Coordinates of C-alpha atoms and ligand atoms in Angstrom, one line a residue:
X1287 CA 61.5 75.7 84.3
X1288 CA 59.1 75.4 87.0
X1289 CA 57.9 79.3 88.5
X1290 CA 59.9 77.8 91.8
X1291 CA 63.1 77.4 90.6
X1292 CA 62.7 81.1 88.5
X1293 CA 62.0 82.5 91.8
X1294 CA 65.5 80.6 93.7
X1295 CA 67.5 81.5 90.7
X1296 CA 66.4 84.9 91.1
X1297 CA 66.9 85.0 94.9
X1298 CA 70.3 83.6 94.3
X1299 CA 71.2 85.9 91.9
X1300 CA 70.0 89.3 94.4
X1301 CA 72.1 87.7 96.9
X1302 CA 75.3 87.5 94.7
X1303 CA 75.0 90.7 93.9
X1304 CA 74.6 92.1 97.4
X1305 CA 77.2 89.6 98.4
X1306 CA 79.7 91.5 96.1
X1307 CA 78.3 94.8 96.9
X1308 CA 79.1 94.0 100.5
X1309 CA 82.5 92.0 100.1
X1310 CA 84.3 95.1 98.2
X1311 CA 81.8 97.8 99.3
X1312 CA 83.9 101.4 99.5
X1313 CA 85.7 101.9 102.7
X1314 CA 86.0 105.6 101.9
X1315 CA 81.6 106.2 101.3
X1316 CA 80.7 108.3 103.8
X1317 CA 84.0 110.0 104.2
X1318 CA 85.1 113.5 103.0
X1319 CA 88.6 113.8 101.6
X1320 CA 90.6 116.3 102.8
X1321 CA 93.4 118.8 101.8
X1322 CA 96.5 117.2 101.3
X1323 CA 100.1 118.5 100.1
X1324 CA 103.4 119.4 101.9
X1325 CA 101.5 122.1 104.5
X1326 CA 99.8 118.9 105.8
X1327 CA 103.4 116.6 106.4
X1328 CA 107.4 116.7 106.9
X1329 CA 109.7 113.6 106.6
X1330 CA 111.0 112.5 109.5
X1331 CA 114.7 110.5 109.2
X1332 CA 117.8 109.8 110.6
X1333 CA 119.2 113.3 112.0
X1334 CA 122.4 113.4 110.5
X1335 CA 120.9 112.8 107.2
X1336 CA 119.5 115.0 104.3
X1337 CA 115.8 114.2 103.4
X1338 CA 117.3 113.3 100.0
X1339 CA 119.2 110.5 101.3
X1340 CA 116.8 109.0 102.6
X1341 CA 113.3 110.1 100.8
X1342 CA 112.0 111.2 97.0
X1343 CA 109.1 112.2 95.7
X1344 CA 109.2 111.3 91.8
X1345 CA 106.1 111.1 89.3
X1346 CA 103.3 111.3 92.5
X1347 CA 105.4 108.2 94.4
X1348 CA 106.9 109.1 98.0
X1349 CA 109.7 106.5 98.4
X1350 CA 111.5 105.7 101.6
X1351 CA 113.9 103.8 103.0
X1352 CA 116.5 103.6 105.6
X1353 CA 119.2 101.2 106.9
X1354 CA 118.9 99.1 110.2
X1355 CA 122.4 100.7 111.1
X1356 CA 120.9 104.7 110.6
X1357 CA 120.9 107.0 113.3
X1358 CA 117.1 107.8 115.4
X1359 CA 115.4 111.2 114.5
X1360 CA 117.2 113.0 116.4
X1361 CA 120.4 113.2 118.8
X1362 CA 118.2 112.0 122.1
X1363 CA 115.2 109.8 120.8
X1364 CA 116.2 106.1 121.5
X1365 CA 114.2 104.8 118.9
X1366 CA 114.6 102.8 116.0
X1367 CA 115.5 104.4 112.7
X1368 CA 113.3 105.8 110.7
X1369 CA 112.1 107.1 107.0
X1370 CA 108.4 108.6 107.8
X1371 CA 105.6 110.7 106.4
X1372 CA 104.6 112.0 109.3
X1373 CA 100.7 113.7 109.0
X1374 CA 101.1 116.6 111.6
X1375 CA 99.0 118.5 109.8
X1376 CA 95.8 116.1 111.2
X1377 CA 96.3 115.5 114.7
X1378 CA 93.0 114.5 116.3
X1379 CA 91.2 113.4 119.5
X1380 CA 87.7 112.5 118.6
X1381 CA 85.2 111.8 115.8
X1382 CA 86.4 109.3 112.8
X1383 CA 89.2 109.7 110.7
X1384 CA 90.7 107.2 107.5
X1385 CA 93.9 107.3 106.1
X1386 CA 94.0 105.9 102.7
X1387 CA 97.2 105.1 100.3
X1388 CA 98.7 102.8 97.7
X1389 CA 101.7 101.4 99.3
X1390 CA 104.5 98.9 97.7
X1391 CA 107.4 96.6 99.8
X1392 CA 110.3 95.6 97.5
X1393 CA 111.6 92.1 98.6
X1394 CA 114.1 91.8 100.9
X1395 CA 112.3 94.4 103.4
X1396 CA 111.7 92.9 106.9
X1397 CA 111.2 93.7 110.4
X1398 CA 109.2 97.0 109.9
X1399 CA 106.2 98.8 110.4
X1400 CA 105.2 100.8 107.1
X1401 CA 102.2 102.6 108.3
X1402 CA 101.2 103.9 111.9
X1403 CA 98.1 105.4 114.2
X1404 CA 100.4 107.5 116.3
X1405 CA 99.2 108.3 120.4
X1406 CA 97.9 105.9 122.9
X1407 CA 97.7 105.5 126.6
X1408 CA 100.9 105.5 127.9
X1409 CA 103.2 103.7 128.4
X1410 CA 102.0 103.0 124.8
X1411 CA 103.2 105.2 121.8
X1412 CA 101.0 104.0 119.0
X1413 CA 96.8 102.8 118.8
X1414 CA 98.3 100.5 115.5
X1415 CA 100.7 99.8 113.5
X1416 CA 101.2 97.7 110.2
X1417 CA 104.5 95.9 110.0
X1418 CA 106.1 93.8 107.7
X1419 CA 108.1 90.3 108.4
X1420 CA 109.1 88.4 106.3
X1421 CA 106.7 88.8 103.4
X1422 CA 103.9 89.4 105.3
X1423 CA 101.9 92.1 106.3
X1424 CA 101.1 92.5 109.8
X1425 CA 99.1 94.4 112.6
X1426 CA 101.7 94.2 115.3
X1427 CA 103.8 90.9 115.4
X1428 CA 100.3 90.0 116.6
X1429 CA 98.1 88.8 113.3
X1430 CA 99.2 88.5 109.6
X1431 CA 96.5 90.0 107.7
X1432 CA 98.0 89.0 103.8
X1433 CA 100.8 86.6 103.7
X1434 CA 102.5 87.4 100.4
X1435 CA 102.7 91.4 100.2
X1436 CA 106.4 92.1 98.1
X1437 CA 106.9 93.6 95.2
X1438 CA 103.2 94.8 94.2
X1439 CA 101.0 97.6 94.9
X1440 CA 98.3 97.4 97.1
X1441 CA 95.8 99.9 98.8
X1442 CA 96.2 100.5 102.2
X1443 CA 92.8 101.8 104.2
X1444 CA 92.3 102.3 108.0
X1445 CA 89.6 103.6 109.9
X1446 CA 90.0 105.1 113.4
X1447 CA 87.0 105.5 115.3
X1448 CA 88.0 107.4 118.1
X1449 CA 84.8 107.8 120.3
X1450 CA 84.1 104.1 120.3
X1451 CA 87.8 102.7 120.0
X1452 CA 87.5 100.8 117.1
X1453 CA 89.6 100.6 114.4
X1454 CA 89.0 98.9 110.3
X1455 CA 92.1 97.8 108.3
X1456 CA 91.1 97.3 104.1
X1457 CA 93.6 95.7 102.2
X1458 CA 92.0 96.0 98.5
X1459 CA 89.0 97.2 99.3
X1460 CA 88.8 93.9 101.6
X1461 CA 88.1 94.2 105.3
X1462 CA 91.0 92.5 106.8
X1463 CA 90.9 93.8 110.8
X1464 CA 88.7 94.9 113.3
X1465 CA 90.3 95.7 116.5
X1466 CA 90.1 98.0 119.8
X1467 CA 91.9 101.1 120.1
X1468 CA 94.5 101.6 122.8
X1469 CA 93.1 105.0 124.5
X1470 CA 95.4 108.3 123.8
X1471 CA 94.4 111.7 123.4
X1472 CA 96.3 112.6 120.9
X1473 CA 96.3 110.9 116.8
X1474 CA 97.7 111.3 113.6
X1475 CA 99.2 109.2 110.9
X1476 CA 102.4 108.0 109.7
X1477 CA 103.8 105.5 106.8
X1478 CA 107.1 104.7 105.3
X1479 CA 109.9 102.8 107.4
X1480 CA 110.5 102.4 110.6
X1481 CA 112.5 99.8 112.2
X1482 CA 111.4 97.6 114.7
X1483 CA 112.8 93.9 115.6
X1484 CA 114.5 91.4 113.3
X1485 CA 114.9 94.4 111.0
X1486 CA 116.4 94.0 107.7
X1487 CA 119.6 96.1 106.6
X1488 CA 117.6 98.1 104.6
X1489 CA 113.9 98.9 104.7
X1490 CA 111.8 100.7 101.8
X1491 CA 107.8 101.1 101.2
X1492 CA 106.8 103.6 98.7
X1493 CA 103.4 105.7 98.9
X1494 CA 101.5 107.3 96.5
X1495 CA 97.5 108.7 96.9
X1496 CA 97.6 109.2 100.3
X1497 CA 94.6 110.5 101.5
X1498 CA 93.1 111.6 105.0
X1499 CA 89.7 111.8 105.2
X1500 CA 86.8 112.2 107.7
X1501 CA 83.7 110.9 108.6
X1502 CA 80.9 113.2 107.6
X1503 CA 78.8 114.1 111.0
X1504 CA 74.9 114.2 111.0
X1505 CA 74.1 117.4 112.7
X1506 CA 72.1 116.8 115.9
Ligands
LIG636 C1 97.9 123.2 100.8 O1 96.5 123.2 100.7 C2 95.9 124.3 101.6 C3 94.4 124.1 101.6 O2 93.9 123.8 100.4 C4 96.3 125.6 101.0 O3 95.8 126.6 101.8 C5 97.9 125.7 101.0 O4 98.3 126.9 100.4 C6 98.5 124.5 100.3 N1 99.9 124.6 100.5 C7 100.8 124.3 99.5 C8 102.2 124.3 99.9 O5 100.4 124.0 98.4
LIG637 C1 110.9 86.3 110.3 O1 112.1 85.6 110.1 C2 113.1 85.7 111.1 C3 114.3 85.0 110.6 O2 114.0 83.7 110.1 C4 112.6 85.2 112.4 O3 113.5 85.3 113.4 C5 111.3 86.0 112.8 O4 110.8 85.4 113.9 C6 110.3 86.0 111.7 N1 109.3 86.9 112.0 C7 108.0 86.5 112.2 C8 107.1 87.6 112.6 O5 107.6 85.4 111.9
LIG638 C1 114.3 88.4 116.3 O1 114.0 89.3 117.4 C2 113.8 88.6 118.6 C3 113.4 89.6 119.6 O2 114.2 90.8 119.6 C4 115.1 87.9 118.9 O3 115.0 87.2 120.1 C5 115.5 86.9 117.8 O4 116.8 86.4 118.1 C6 115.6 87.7 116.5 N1 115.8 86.7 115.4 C7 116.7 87.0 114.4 C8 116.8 85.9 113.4 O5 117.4 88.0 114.4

């Protein structure tokens, strides 16, 4: 082996190795996770429902679902039904903030978003949200980000950088969307079910290991 090929091999090899480091480096270094239990979020769903018809929490797995044909969240709101974990106990308006989980879509759900950045500039409602159509998991009906999401887990990670309006979406540990925010003053995050168009006639995602952490500030 001439000293020229040792040296490529080598090279090579360094750059595998920071290729992998890079391709599933860890979207939560840098972050600090904080305190999460029932003080930090309430279940929204349909108002003349119990939670339990429409929520558990069995063995560390939040499970929702609703039915295309449910009532709003309450008597006036003309929205869409809903079965949500809603994180009030985080509501932000600067700095960056990630919301990590493991979700999972049974077949058959369709026509939903599972996981939400809540508050934007008006006459917007939401900075993003990730849907599912069809089998696939969406930002918007804008952008499939993986095609073939039913009947598995997968870990769910975004990043909301509020002072420069950027936002991160890891699927796996892979980096899957970079895209502006949508102003709003106001933030916090949501997941479970909540109908949008072409719903199906019934929608579940189940959650377990959420997590909301921040970004760790350098003192200037
Ligand atoms: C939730 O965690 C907070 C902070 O650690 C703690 O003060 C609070 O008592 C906990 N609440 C429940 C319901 O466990
Ligand atoms: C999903 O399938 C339905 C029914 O075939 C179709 O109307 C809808 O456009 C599809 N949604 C997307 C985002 O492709
Ligand atoms: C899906 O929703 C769009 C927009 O609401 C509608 O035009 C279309 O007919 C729907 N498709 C199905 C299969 O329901």
């Amino acid at each position: 082996m001439t000293y020229y090929s040792l040296i490529a091999m080598l090279c090579f090899g360094l750059y595998q190795l920071v290729f992998h480091a890079m391709a599933t480096h860890d979207p939560t270094r840098g972050f600090t996770s904080l305190p999460f239990n029932t003080s930090f979020y309430h279940i929204q769903k349909p108002y003349d429902r119990q939670e339990n018809e429409r929520y558990s929490f069995i063995n560390g797995v939040h499970k929702l679902w609703v039915f295309a044909d449910d009532k709003p969240l309450s008597r006036s709101s003309p929205t869409k039904p809903r079965s949500e974990i809603m994180i009030q106990g985080y509501i932000y308006s600067s700095g960056v903030w990630e919301f990590e989980g493991d979700a999972y879509v049974p077949e058959g759900t369709s026509g939903v978003c599972i996981m939400q950045v809540f508050g934007a500039q008006a006459p917007r409602a939401t900075t993003l949200m990730l849907r599912v159509y069809n089998g696939s998991l969406m930002y918007y009906r804008q952008s499939i980000l993986v095609p073939n999401i039913y009947d598995r887990w997968f870990r769910v990670n975004v990043v909301h950088d509020v002072d420069r309006a950027k936002l991160r979406v890891y699927i796996d540990g892979h980096l899957k969307l970079k895209v502006g925010g949508r102003g709003g003053t106001s933030h916090y995050f949501k997941c479970g079910v909540y109908a949008q168009d072409n719903d199906s006639s019934c929608m579940e995602s189940r959650w377990k290991n959420i997590n909301v952490l921040k970004q760790l500030t350098l003192a200037t």
